[in-house]
Amino acid sequence: DTEVTQTPKHLVMGMTNKKSLKCEQHMGHRAMYWYKQKAKKPPELMFVYSYEKLSINESVPSRFSPECPNSSLLNLHLHALQPEDSALYLCASSQDRGHQETQYFGPGTRLLVL
Amino acid sequence: KQEVTQIPAALSVPEGENLVLNCSFTDSAIYNLQWFRQDPGKGLTSLLLIQSSQREQTSGRLNASLDKSSGRSTLYIAASQPGDSATYLCAALDTGRRALTFGSGTRLQVQP
């Protein structure tokens, strides 16, 4: 199984809402990632978890709060977002093996903030 | 800071043509260079991974090369098909930070 799943597929939220994005993998990967992708732009890294600990935070605003409850799950909690946060949010995972490392991406959650 | 550039930004070719997509990166301290495919509104599919010690990788009609010293990689697609239409992204995995830096992609359209 080389699948990374993400829920929901689409999300519309107001600026005062609180919502969460979920990501799951069952490949035994120990590194998980959140990327943000704006239209016609490449993905940009937001957070990296390695062995369930946050290892990279790319200076993301605190209205985005990641959580890694266990090695298979990754959440992204959203609160008080702005319209410019509308984007495709991609989750990825990898074995964390350096030069052989391939990241496997989920289908993404398309977020619209009104 | 790593910067990855892809040329051309868009490409339209008739079916059956062989084509080359180009990727360049500024920092040669990489673990590997990966090529991905992205269909509109979808996630990324990994196509090929070239380790820093390798020169090329092949998968079916796809061949990717890596010249780390010059900071360049190419993706060669043989006998293109309409189903190859997508955006192709290259990404470098730096040895310093364990995360990918993506190029802005090449949007490929293969005309039937």
mmCIF file with all atom_site columns, C-alpha atoms in Angstrom:
data_model
loop_
_atom_site.group_PDB
_atom_site.id
_atom_site.type_symbol
_atom_site.label_atom_id
_atom_site.label_alt_id
_atom_site.label_comp_id
_atom_site.label_asym_id
_atom_site.label_entity_id
_atom_site.label_seq_id
_atom_site.pdbx_PDB_ins_code
_atom_site.Cartn_x
_atom_site.Cartn_y
_atom_site.Cartn_z
_atom_site.occupancy
_atom_site.B_iso_or_equiv
_atom_site.pdbx_formal_charge
_atom_site.auth_seq_id
_atom_site.auth_comp_id
_atom_site.auth_asym_id
_atom_site.auth_atom_id
_atom_site.pdbx_PDB_model_num
ATOM 1   C CA . ASP A 1 1   ? 0.000   0.000  0.000   1.00 0.00 ? 1   ASP A CA 1
ATOM 2   C CA . THR A 1 2   ? 1.673   3.205  -1.207  1.00 0.00 ? 2   THR A CA 1
ATOM 3   C CA . GLU A 1 3   ? -1.274  5.465  -0.515  1.00 0.00 ? 3   GLU A CA 1
ATOM 4   C CA . VAL A 1 4   ? -1.517  8.658  1.455   1.00 0.00 ? 4   VAL A CA 1
ATOM 5   C CA . THR A 1 5   ? -5.109  9.638  2.168   1.00 0.00 ? 5   THR A CA 1
ATOM 6   C CA . GLN A 1 6   ? -6.404  13.105 2.983   1.00 0.00 ? 6   GLN A CA 1
ATOM 7   C CA . THR A 1 7   ? -9.775  14.263 4.239   1.00 0.00 ? 7   THR A CA 1
ATOM 8   C CA . PRO A 1 8   ? -11.773 16.210 3.412   1.00 0.00 ? 8   PRO A CA 1
ATOM 9   C CA . LYS A 1 9   ? -11.227 16.599 -0.338  1.00 0.00 ? 9   LYS A CA 1
ATOM 10  C CA . HIS A 1 10  ? -12.791 20.064 -0.316  1.00 0.00 ? 10  HIS A CA 1
ATOM 11  C CA . LEU A 1 11  ? -13.395 22.523 2.513   1.00 0.00 ? 11  LEU A CA 1
ATOM 12  C CA . VAL A 1 12  ? -15.085 25.907 2.608   1.00 0.00 ? 12  VAL A CA 1
ATOM 13  C CA . MET A 1 13  ? -14.754 27.896 5.798   1.00 0.00 ? 13  MET A CA 1
ATOM 14  C CA . GLY A 1 14  ? -15.324 31.377 7.094   1.00 0.00 ? 14  GLY A CA 1
ATOM 15  C CA . MET A 1 15  ? -12.648 33.452 8.725   1.00 0.00 ? 15  MET A CA 1
ATOM 16  C CA . THR A 1 16  ? -14.007 32.763 12.218  1.00 0.00 ? 16  THR A CA 1
ATOM 17  C CA . ASN A 1 17  ? -14.325 28.991 11.816  1.00 0.00 ? 17  ASN A CA 1
ATOM 18  C CA . LYS A 1 18  ? -12.141 26.266 13.274  1.00 0.00 ? 18  LYS A CA 1
ATOM 19  C CA . LYS A 1 19  ? -11.533 23.220 11.104  1.00 0.00 ? 19  LYS A CA 1
ATOM 20  C CA . SER A 1 20  ? -8.997  20.410 10.755  1.00 0.00 ? 20  SER A CA 1
ATOM 21  C CA . LEU A 1 21  ? -7.373  18.652 7.832   1.00 0.00 ? 21  LEU A CA 1
ATOM 22  C CA . LYS A 1 22  ? -6.428  15.017 8.244   1.00 0.00 ? 22  LYS A CA 1
ATOM 23  C CA . CYS A 1 23  ? -3.760  12.882 6.623   1.00 0.00 ? 23  CYS A CA 1
ATOM 24  C CA . GLU A 1 24  ? -3.094  9.168  7.047   1.00 0.00 ? 24  GLU A CA 1
ATOM 25  C CA . GLN A 1 25  ? -0.509  6.686  5.764   1.00 0.00 ? 25  GLN A CA 1
ATOM 26  C CA . HIS A 1 26  ? 0.045   3.006  6.534   1.00 0.00 ? 26  HIS A CA 1
ATOM 27  C CA . MET A 1 27  ? 3.429   2.535  4.862   1.00 0.00 ? 27  MET A CA 1
ATOM 28  C CA . GLY A 1 28  ? 5.383   2.650  8.109   1.00 0.00 ? 28  GLY A CA 1
ATOM 29  C CA . HIS A 1 29  ? 6.878   5.999  7.133   1.00 0.00 ? 29  HIS A CA 1
ATOM 30  C CA . ARG A 1 30  ? 8.413   8.010  9.958   1.00 0.00 ? 30  ARG A CA 1
ATOM 31  C CA . ALA A 1 31  ? 8.423   11.437 8.326   1.00 0.00 ? 31  ALA A CA 1
ATOM 32  C CA . MET A 1 32  ? 5.290   13.383 7.384   1.00 0.00 ? 32  MET A CA 1
ATOM 33  C CA . TYR A 1 33  ? 4.917   16.749 5.720   1.00 0.00 ? 33  TYR A CA 1
ATOM 34  C CA . TRP A 1 34  ? 2.426   19.523 5.048   1.00 0.00 ? 34  TRP A CA 1
ATOM 35  C CA . TYR A 1 35  ? 2.784   21.582 1.870   1.00 0.00 ? 35  TYR A CA 1
ATOM 36  C CA . LYS A 1 36  ? 0.692   24.499 0.627   1.00 0.00 ? 36  LYS A CA 1
ATOM 37  C CA . GLN A 1 37  ? 0.147   24.999 -3.090  1.00 0.00 ? 37  GLN A CA 1
ATOM 38  C CA . LYS A 1 38  ? -1.406  28.126 -4.563  1.00 0.00 ? 38  LYS A CA 1
ATOM 39  C CA . ALA A 1 39  ? -2.861  28.037 -8.075  1.00 0.00 ? 39  ALA A CA 1
ATOM 40  C CA . LYS A 1 40  ? -0.226  27.623 -10.797 1.00 0.00 ? 40  LYS A CA 1
ATOM 41  C CA . LYS A 1 41  ? 2.562   27.672 -8.208  1.00 0.00 ? 41  LYS A CA 1
ATOM 42  C CA . PRO A 1 42  ? 4.786   24.884 -6.882  1.00 0.00 ? 42  PRO A CA 1
ATOM 43  C CA . PRO A 1 43  ? 4.157   23.325 -3.470  1.00 0.00 ? 43  PRO A CA 1
ATOM 44  C CA . GLU A 1 44  ? 5.772   25.156 -0.568  1.00 0.00 ? 44  GLU A CA 1
ATOM 45  C CA . LEU A 1 45  ? 6.801   23.360 2.595   1.00 0.00 ? 45  LEU A CA 1
ATOM 46  C CA . MET A 1 46  ? 4.956   24.264 5.798   1.00 0.00 ? 46  MET A CA 1
ATOM 47  C CA . PHE A 1 47  ? 5.854   21.629 8.425   1.00 0.00 ? 47  PHE A CA 1
ATOM 48  C CA . VAL A 1 48  ? 7.876   18.444 8.789   1.00 0.00 ? 48  VAL A CA 1
ATOM 49  C CA . TYR A 1 49  ? 7.382   15.793 11.461  1.00 0.00 ? 49  TYR A CA 1
ATOM 50  C CA . SER A 1 50  ? 10.072  13.199 12.009  1.00 0.00 ? 50  SER A CA 1
ATOM 51  C CA . TYR A 1 51  ? 9.360   10.345 14.404  1.00 0.00 ? 51  TYR A CA 1
ATOM 52  C CA . GLU A 1 52  ? 6.251   12.214 15.582  1.00 0.00 ? 52  GLU A CA 1
ATOM 53  C CA . LYS A 1 53  ? 8.211   15.309 16.548  1.00 0.00 ? 53  LYS A CA 1
ATOM 54  C CA . LEU A 1 54  ? 8.039   18.642 14.750  1.00 0.00 ? 54  LEU A CA 1
ATOM 55  C CA . SER A 1 55  ? 11.396  19.114 13.054  1.00 0.00 ? 55  SER A CA 1
ATOM 56  C CA . ILE A 1 56  ? 10.720  21.954 10.606  1.00 0.00 ? 56  ILE A CA 1
ATOM 57  C CA . ASN A 1 57  ? 8.311   24.892 10.813  1.00 0.00 ? 57  ASN A CA 1
ATOM 58  C CA . GLU A 1 58  ? 8.791   27.185 7.830   1.00 0.00 ? 58  GLU A CA 1
ATOM 59  C CA . SER A 1 59  ? 7.719   30.290 9.755   1.00 0.00 ? 59  SER A CA 1
ATOM 60  C CA . VAL A 1 60  ? 4.073   29.433 9.229   1.00 0.00 ? 60  VAL A CA 1
ATOM 61  C CA . PRO A 1 61  ? 1.516   31.757 10.930  1.00 0.00 ? 61  PRO A CA 1
ATOM 62  C CA . SER A 1 62  ? 0.105   30.426 14.189  1.00 0.00 ? 62  SER A CA 1
ATOM 63  C CA . ARG A 1 63  ? -3.389  30.205 12.692  1.00 0.00 ? 63  ARG A CA 1
ATOM 64  C CA . PHE A 1 64  ? -2.064  26.913 11.260  1.00 0.00 ? 64  PHE A CA 1
ATOM 65  C CA . SER A 1 65  ? -1.369  24.360 13.989  1.00 0.00 ? 65  SER A CA 1
ATOM 66  C CA . PRO A 1 66  ? 0.023   20.927 13.083  1.00 0.00 ? 66  PRO A CA 1
ATOM 67  C CA . GLU A 1 67  ? -0.382  17.810 15.181  1.00 0.00 ? 67  GLU A CA 1
ATOM 68  C CA . CYS A 1 68  ? 1.028   14.300 14.838  1.00 0.00 ? 68  CYS A CA 1
ATOM 69  C CA . PRO A 1 69  ? -0.974  12.029 17.199  1.00 0.00 ? 69  PRO A CA 1
ATOM 70  C CA . ASN A 1 70  ? 0.889   8.895  16.073  1.00 0.00 ? 70  ASN A CA 1
ATOM 71  C CA . SER A 1 71  ? 3.212   7.711  13.326  1.00 0.00 ? 71  SER A CA 1
ATOM 72  C CA . SER A 1 72  ? 0.354   7.160  10.853  1.00 0.00 ? 72  SER A CA 1
ATOM 73  C CA . LEU A 1 73  ? -1.634  10.343 11.345  1.00 0.00 ? 73  LEU A CA 1
ATOM 74  C CA . LEU A 1 74  ? -1.010  14.004 10.699  1.00 0.00 ? 74  LEU A CA 1
ATOM 75  C CA . ASN A 1 75  ? -3.494  16.798 11.329  1.00 0.00 ? 75  ASN A CA 1
ATOM 76  C CA . LEU A 1 76  ? -3.508  20.456 10.436  1.00 0.00 ? 76  LEU A CA 1
ATOM 77  C CA . HIS A 1 77  ? -5.760  22.575 12.662  1.00 0.00 ? 77  HIS A CA 1
ATOM 78  C CA . LEU A 1 78  ? -7.041  25.781 11.111  1.00 0.00 ? 78  LEU A CA 1
ATOM 79  C CA . HIS A 1 79  ? -8.321  28.822 12.991  1.00 0.00 ? 79  HIS A CA 1
ATOM 80  C CA . ALA A 1 80  ? -9.061  32.418 11.994  1.00 0.00 ? 80  ALA A CA 1
ATOM 81  C CA . LEU A 1 81  ? -7.781  31.943 8.456   1.00 0.00 ? 81  LEU A CA 1
ATOM 82  C CA . GLN A 1 82  ? -7.597  34.671 5.844   1.00 0.00 ? 82  GLN A CA 1
ATOM 83  C CA . PRO A 1 83  ? -8.876  34.525 2.243   1.00 0.00 ? 83  PRO A CA 1
ATOM 84  C CA . GLU A 1 84  ? -5.259  34.419 1.021   1.00 0.00 ? 84  GLU A CA 1
ATOM 85  C CA . ASP A 1 85  ? -4.910  31.057 2.800   1.00 0.00 ? 85  ASP A CA 1
ATOM 86  C CA . SER A 1 86  ? -7.132  29.500 0.140   1.00 0.00 ? 86  SER A CA 1
ATOM 87  C CA . ALA A 1 87  ? -5.010  26.838 -1.559  1.00 0.00 ? 87  ALA A CA 1
ATOM 88  C CA . LEU A 1 88  ? -4.460  23.126 -2.091  1.00 0.00 ? 88  LEU A CA 1
ATOM 89  C CA . TYR A 1 89  ? -2.977  21.595 1.054   1.00 0.00 ? 89  TYR A CA 1
ATOM 90  C CA . LEU A 1 90  ? -0.872  18.532 0.365   1.00 0.00 ? 90  LEU A CA 1
ATOM 91  C CA . CYS A 1 91  ? 0.290   15.933 2.824   1.00 0.00 ? 91  CYS A CA 1
ATOM 92  C CA . ALA A 1 92  ? 3.256   13.684 2.121   1.00 0.00 ? 92  ALA A CA 1
ATOM 93  C CA . SER A 1 93  ? 5.179   10.941 3.871   1.00 0.00 ? 93  SER A CA 1
ATOM 94  C CA . SER A 1 94  ? 8.564   9.292  3.499   1.00 0.00 ? 94  SER A CA 1
ATOM 95  C CA . GLN A 1 95  ? 10.755  6.693  5.154   1.00 0.00 ? 95  GLN A CA 1
ATOM 96  C CA . ASP A 1 96  ? 13.248  9.361  6.216   1.00 0.00 ? 96  ASP A CA 1
ATOM 97  C CA . ARG A 1 97  ? 16.182  7.502  4.629   1.00 0.00 ? 97  ARG A CA 1
ATOM 98  C CA . GLY A 1 98  ? 18.140  10.386 3.140   1.00 0.00 ? 98  GLY A CA 1
ATOM 99  C CA . HIS A 1 99  ? 19.375  9.841  -0.406  1.00 0.00 ? 99  HIS A CA 1
ATOM 100 C CA . GLN A 1 100 ? 16.918  7.066  -1.179  1.00 0.00 ? 100 GLN A CA 1
ATOM 101 C CA . GLU A 1 101 ? 13.998  9.035  0.114   1.00 0.00 ? 101 GLU A CA 1
ATOM 102 C CA . THR A 1 102 ? 10.890  9.315  -2.041  1.00 0.00 ? 102 THR A CA 1
ATOM 103 C CA . GLN A 1 103 ? 8.025   11.375 -0.754  1.00 0.00 ? 103 GLN A CA 1
ATOM 104 C CA . TYR A 1 104 ? 4.556   10.026 -1.396  1.00 0.00 ? 104 TYR A CA 1
ATOM 105 C CA . PHE A 1 105 ? 1.859   12.651 -1.744  1.00 0.00 ? 105 PHE A CA 1
ATOM 106 C CA . GLY A 1 106 ? -1.823  12.538 -0.965  1.00 0.00 ? 106 GLY A CA 1
ATOM 107 C CA . PRO A 1 107 ? -4.470  13.991 -3.309  1.00 0.00 ? 107 PRO A CA 1
ATOM 108 C CA . GLY A 1 108 ? -4.747  17.153 -1.261  1.00 0.00 ? 108 GLY A CA 1
ATOM 109 C CA . THR A 1 109 ? -7.488  19.168 0.389   1.00 0.00 ? 109 THR A CA 1
ATOM 110 C CA . ARG A 1 110 ? -8.716  22.148 -1.585  1.00 0.00 ? 110 ARG A CA 1
ATOM 111 C CA . LEU A 1 111 ? -9.466  24.901 0.911   1.00 0.00 ? 111 LEU A CA 1
ATOM 112 C CA . LEU A 1 112 ? -11.524 28.009 0.241   1.00 0.00 ? 112 LEU A CA 1
ATOM 113 C CA . VAL A 1 113 ? -11.653 30.720 2.915   1.00 0.00 ? 113 VAL A CA 1
ATOM 114 C CA . LEU A 1 114 ? -14.494 33.184 2.581   1.00 0.00 ? 114 LEU A CA 1
ATOM 115 C CA . LYS B 2 1   ? 18.860  28.756 0.089   1.00 0.00 ? 1   LYS B CA 1
ATOM 116 C CA . GLN B 2 2   ? 18.117  26.243 -2.654  1.00 0.00 ? 2   GLN B CA 1
ATOM 117 C CA . GLU B 2 3   ? 16.415  27.594 -5.773  1.00 0.00 ? 3   GLU B CA 1
ATOM 118 C CA . VAL B 2 4   ? 15.005  25.337 -8.469  1.00 0.00 ? 4   VAL B CA 1
ATOM 119 C CA . THR B 2 5   ? 14.118  26.604 -11.941 1.00 0.00 ? 5   THR B CA 1
ATOM 120 C CA . GLN B 2 6   ? 12.296  24.818 -14.741 1.00 0.00 ? 6   GLN B CA 1
ATOM 121 C CA . ILE B 2 7   ? 12.345  25.638 -18.438 1.00 0.00 ? 7   ILE B CA 1
ATOM 122 C CA . PRO B 2 8   ? 10.132  25.917 -20.414 1.00 0.00 ? 8   PRO B CA 1
ATOM 123 C CA . ALA B 2 9   ? 7.154   27.010 -18.319 1.00 0.00 ? 9   ALA B CA 1
ATOM 124 C CA . ALA B 2 10  ? 4.763   25.576 -20.901 1.00 0.00 ? 10  ALA B CA 1
ATOM 125 C CA . LEU B 2 11  ? 5.109   23.291 -23.891 1.00 0.00 ? 11  LEU B CA 1
ATOM 126 C CA . SER B 2 12  ? 2.671   22.106 -26.553 1.00 0.00 ? 12  SER B CA 1
ATOM 127 C CA . VAL B 2 13  ? 3.677   19.303 -28.899 1.00 0.00 ? 13  VAL B CA 1
ATOM 128 C CA . PRO B 2 14  ? 1.953   16.957 -31.345 1.00 0.00 ? 14  PRO B CA 1
ATOM 129 C CA . GLU B 2 15  ? 1.511   13.349 -30.331 1.00 0.00 ? 15  GLU B CA 1
ATOM 130 C CA . GLY B 2 16  ? 4.513   11.129 -30.985 1.00 0.00 ? 16  GLY B CA 1
ATOM 131 C CA . GLU B 2 17  ? 7.204   13.735 -30.463 1.00 0.00 ? 17  GLU B CA 1
ATOM 132 C CA . ASN B 2 18  ? 10.147  13.183 -28.159 1.00 0.00 ? 18  ASN B CA 1
ATOM 133 C CA . LEU B 2 19  ? 10.653  16.040 -25.738 1.00 0.00 ? 19  LEU B CA 1
ATOM 134 C CA . VAL B 2 20  ? 12.991  17.306 -23.033 1.00 0.00 ? 20  VAL B CA 1
ATOM 135 C CA . LEU B 2 21  ? 12.110  19.193 -19.884 1.00 0.00 ? 21  LEU B CA 1
ATOM 136 C CA . ASN B 2 22  ? 14.849  21.079 -18.072 1.00 0.00 ? 22  ASN B CA 1
ATOM 137 C CA . CYS B 2 23  ? 15.478  21.668 -14.383 1.00 0.00 ? 23  CYS B CA 1
ATOM 138 C CA . SER B 2 24  ? 18.306  23.575 -12.714 1.00 0.00 ? 24  SER B CA 1
ATOM 139 C CA . PHE B 2 25  ? 19.189  23.985 -9.044  1.00 0.00 ? 25  PHE B CA 1
ATOM 140 C CA . THR B 2 26  ? 21.576  26.322 -7.269  1.00 0.00 ? 26  THR B CA 1
ATOM 141 C CA . ASP B 2 27  ? 22.892  24.202 -4.373  1.00 0.00 ? 27  ASP B CA 1
ATOM 142 C CA . SER B 2 28  ? 24.557  20.915 -5.309  1.00 0.00 ? 28  SER B CA 1
ATOM 143 C CA . ALA B 2 29  ? 24.401  19.572 -1.729  1.00 0.00 ? 29  ALA B CA 1
ATOM 144 C CA . ILE B 2 30  ? 21.413  17.362 -2.448  1.00 0.00 ? 30  ILE B CA 1
ATOM 145 C CA . TYR B 2 31  ? 20.424  13.822 -1.493  1.00 0.00 ? 31  TYR B CA 1
ATOM 146 C CA . ASN B 2 32  ? 18.451  13.355 -4.667  1.00 0.00 ? 32  ASN B CA 1
ATOM 147 C CA . LEU B 2 33  ? 16.475  14.993 -7.448  1.00 0.00 ? 33  LEU B CA 1
ATOM 148 C CA . GLN B 2 34  ? 12.912  13.903 -8.068  1.00 0.00 ? 34  GLN B CA 1
ATOM 149 C CA . TRP B 2 35  ? 10.484  14.368 -10.919 1.00 0.00 ? 35  TRP B CA 1
ATOM 150 C CA . PHE B 2 36  ? 6.756   14.483 -10.247 1.00 0.00 ? 36  PHE B CA 1
ATOM 151 C CA . ARG B 2 37  ? 3.655   14.686 -12.364 1.00 0.00 ? 37  ARG B CA 1
ATOM 152 C CA . GLN B 2 38  ? 0.599   16.702 -11.307 1.00 0.00 ? 38  GLN B CA 1
ATOM 153 C CA . ASP B 2 39  ? -2.758  16.596 -13.043 1.00 0.00 ? 39  ASP B CA 1
ATOM 154 C CA . PRO B 2 40  ? -5.033  19.657 -12.647 1.00 0.00 ? 40  PRO B CA 1
ATOM 155 C CA . GLY B 2 41  ? -6.375  19.956 -9.109  1.00 0.00 ? 41  GLY B CA 1
ATOM 156 C CA . LYS B 2 42  ? -4.717  16.704 -8.040  1.00 0.00 ? 42  LYS B CA 1
ATOM 157 C CA . GLY B 2 43  ? -1.840  15.617 -5.847  1.00 0.00 ? 43  GLY B CA 1
ATOM 158 C CA . LEU B 2 44  ? 1.661   14.730 -7.002  1.00 0.00 ? 44  LEU B CA 1
ATOM 159 C CA . THR B 2 45  ? 2.725   11.415 -8.490  1.00 0.00 ? 45  THR B CA 1
ATOM 160 C CA . SER B 2 46  ? 6.388   10.476 -8.214  1.00 0.00 ? 46  SER B CA 1
ATOM 161 C CA . LEU B 2 47  ? 7.875   9.573  -11.605 1.00 0.00 ? 47  LEU B CA 1
ATOM 162 C CA . LEU B 2 48  ? 11.609  9.163  -11.083 1.00 0.00 ? 48  LEU B CA 1
ATOM 163 C CA . LEU B 2 49  ? 14.146  9.663  -8.320  1.00 0.00 ? 49  LEU B CA 1
ATOM 164 C CA . ILE B 2 50  ? 17.850  10.099 -9.074  1.00 0.00 ? 50  ILE B CA 1
ATOM 165 C CA . GLN B 2 51  ? 20.209  9.762  -6.139  1.00 0.00 ? 51  GLN B CA 1
ATOM 166 C CA . SER B 2 52  ? 23.052  12.271 -5.938  1.00 0.00 ? 52  SER B CA 1
ATOM 167 C CA . SER B 2 53  ? 25.567  9.554  -6.875  1.00 0.00 ? 53  SER B CA 1
ATOM 168 C CA . GLN B 2 54  ? 23.627  8.488  -9.966  1.00 0.00 ? 54  GLN B CA 1
ATOM 169 C CA . ARG B 2 55  ? 23.634  9.928  -13.480 1.00 0.00 ? 55  ARG B CA 1
ATOM 170 C CA . GLU B 2 56  ? 20.275  8.762  -14.768 1.00 0.00 ? 56  GLU B CA 1
ATOM 171 C CA . GLN B 2 57  ? 17.147  6.731  -14.152 1.00 0.00 ? 57  GLN B CA 1
ATOM 172 C CA . THR B 2 58  ? 14.688  5.206  -16.577 1.00 0.00 ? 58  THR B CA 1
ATOM 173 C CA . SER B 2 59  ? 11.071  4.150  -16.281 1.00 0.00 ? 59  SER B CA 1
ATOM 174 C CA . GLY B 2 60  ? 9.272   3.119  -19.442 1.00 0.00 ? 60  GLY B CA 1
ATOM 175 C CA . ARG B 2 61  ? 9.228   6.063  -21.842 1.00 0.00 ? 61  ARG B CA 1
ATOM 176 C CA . LEU B 2 62  ? 10.761  8.375  -19.240 1.00 0.00 ? 62  LEU B CA 1
ATOM 177 C CA . ASN B 2 63  ? 14.457  8.989  -18.702 1.00 0.00 ? 63  ASN B CA 1
ATOM 178 C CA . ALA B 2 64  ? 15.842  11.458 -16.207 1.00 0.00 ? 64  ALA B CA 1
ATOM 179 C CA . SER B 2 65  ? 19.464  12.560 -15.999 1.00 0.00 ? 65  SER B CA 1
ATOM 180 C CA . LEU B 2 66  ? 21.366  14.401 -13.307 1.00 0.00 ? 66  LEU B CA 1
ATOM 181 C CA . ASP B 2 67  ? 24.545  16.476 -13.545 1.00 0.00 ? 67  ASP B CA 1
ATOM 182 C CA . LYS B 2 68  ? 25.106  17.551 -9.986  1.00 0.00 ? 68  LYS B CA 1
ATOM 183 C CA . SER B 2 69  ? 28.251  19.541 -10.693 1.00 0.00 ? 69  SER B CA 1
ATOM 184 C CA . SER B 2 70  ? 26.437  21.818 -13.119 1.00 0.00 ? 70  SER B CA 1
ATOM 185 C CA . GLY B 2 71  ? 23.192  21.823 -11.133 1.00 0.00 ? 71  GLY B CA 1
ATOM 186 C CA . ARG B 2 72  ? 21.060  20.415 -13.938 1.00 0.00 ? 72  ARG B CA 1
ATOM 187 C CA . SER B 2 73  ? 18.567  17.647 -14.551 1.00 0.00 ? 73  SER B CA 1
ATOM 188 C CA . THR B 2 74  ? 16.550  16.760 -17.621 1.00 0.00 ? 74  THR B CA 1
ATOM 189 C CA . LEU B 2 75  ? 13.445  14.654 -18.095 1.00 0.00 ? 75  LEU B CA 1
ATOM 190 C CA . TYR B 2 76  ? 13.202  13.015 -21.495 1.00 0.00 ? 76  TYR B CA 1
ATOM 191 C CA . ILE B 2 77  ? 9.800   11.761 -22.627 1.00 0.00 ? 77  ILE B CA 1
ATOM 192 C CA . ALA B 2 78  ? 9.828   9.489  -25.661 1.00 0.00 ? 78  ALA B CA 1
ATOM 193 C CA . ALA B 2 79  ? 6.940   9.131  -28.104 1.00 0.00 ? 79  ALA B CA 1
ATOM 194 C CA . SER B 2 80  ? 4.654   11.515 -26.232 1.00 0.00 ? 80  SER B CA 1
ATOM 195 C CA . GLN B 2 81  ? 0.955   10.686 -25.853 1.00 0.00 ? 81  GLN B CA 1
ATOM 196 C CA . PRO B 2 82  ? -2.102  12.843 -25.026 1.00 0.00 ? 82  PRO B CA 1
ATOM 197 C CA . GLY B 2 83  ? -2.221  11.091 -21.646 1.00 0.00 ? 83  GLY B CA 1
ATOM 198 C CA . ASP B 2 84  ? 1.148   12.653 -20.833 1.00 0.00 ? 84  ASP B CA 1
ATOM 199 C CA . SER B 2 85  ? -0.521  16.072 -20.648 1.00 0.00 ? 85  SER B CA 1
ATOM 200 C CA . ALA B 2 86  ? 0.077   17.384 -17.122 1.00 0.00 ? 86  ALA B CA 1
ATOM 201 C CA . THR B 2 87  ? 2.385   19.630 -15.149 1.00 0.00 ? 87  THR B CA 1
ATOM 202 C CA . TYR B 2 88  ? 5.829   18.186 -14.500 1.00 0.00 ? 88  TYR B CA 1
ATOM 203 C CA . LEU B 2 89  ? 7.665   19.314 -11.387 1.00 0.00 ? 89  LEU B CA 1
ATOM 204 C CA . CYS B 2 90  ? 11.236  18.686 -10.392 1.00 0.00 ? 90  CYS B CA 1
ATOM 205 C CA . ALA B 2 91  ? 12.298  18.894 -6.766  1.00 0.00 ? 91  ALA B CA 1
ATOM 206 C CA . ALA B 2 92  ? 15.623  18.767 -4.955  1.00 0.00 ? 92  ALA B CA 1
ATOM 207 C CA . LEU B 2 93  ? 16.048  17.145 -1.538  1.00 0.00 ? 93  LEU B CA 1
ATOM 208 C CA . ASP B 2 94  ? 18.715  19.095 0.295   1.00 0.00 ? 94  ASP B CA 1
ATOM 209 C CA . THR B 2 95  ? 21.135  17.381 2.660   1.00 0.00 ? 95  THR B CA 1
ATOM 210 C CA . GLY B 2 96  ? 20.712  20.202 5.161   1.00 0.00 ? 96  GLY B CA 1
ATOM 211 C CA . ARG B 2 97  ? 16.954  20.213 5.537   1.00 0.00 ? 97  ARG B CA 1
ATOM 212 C CA . ARG B 2 98  ? 14.986  17.054 4.873   1.00 0.00 ? 98  ARG B CA 1
ATOM 213 C CA . ALA B 2 99  ? 12.394  18.653 2.645   1.00 0.00 ? 99  ALA B CA 1
ATOM 214 C CA . LEU B 2 100 ? 11.865  19.187 -1.044  1.00 0.00 ? 100 LEU B CA 1
ATOM 215 C CA . THR B 2 101 ? 12.363  22.441 -2.901  1.00 0.00 ? 101 THR B CA 1
ATOM 216 C CA . PHE B 2 102 ? 10.214  22.477 -6.011  1.00 0.00 ? 102 PHE B CA 1
ATOM 217 C CA . GLY B 2 103 ? 10.602  24.174 -9.344  1.00 0.00 ? 103 GLY B CA 1
ATOM 218 C CA . SER B 2 104 ? 7.627   26.050 -10.727 1.00 0.00 ? 104 SER B CA 1
ATOM 219 C CA . GLY B 2 105 ? 6.860   23.285 -13.209 1.00 0.00 ? 105 GLY B CA 1
ATOM 220 C CA . THR B 2 106 ? 6.449   22.766 -16.934 1.00 0.00 ? 106 THR B CA 1
ATOM 221 C CA . ARG B 2 107 ? 2.857   22.535 -18.217 1.00 0.00 ? 107 ARG B CA 1
ATOM 222 C CA . LEU B 2 108 ? 2.844   19.999 -21.023 1.00 0.00 ? 108 LEU B CA 1
ATOM 223 C CA . GLN B 2 109 ? 0.062   19.658 -23.578 1.00 0.00 ? 109 GLN B CA 1
ATOM 224 C CA . VAL B 2 110 ? 0.291   16.797 -26.076 1.00 0.00 ? 110 VAL B CA 1
ATOM 225 C CA . GLN B 2 111 ? -2.043  17.329 -29.017 1.00 0.00 ? 111 GLN B CA 1
ATOM 226 C CA . PRO B 2 112 ? -3.714  14.235 -30.538 1.00 0.00 ? 112 PRO B CA 1
#
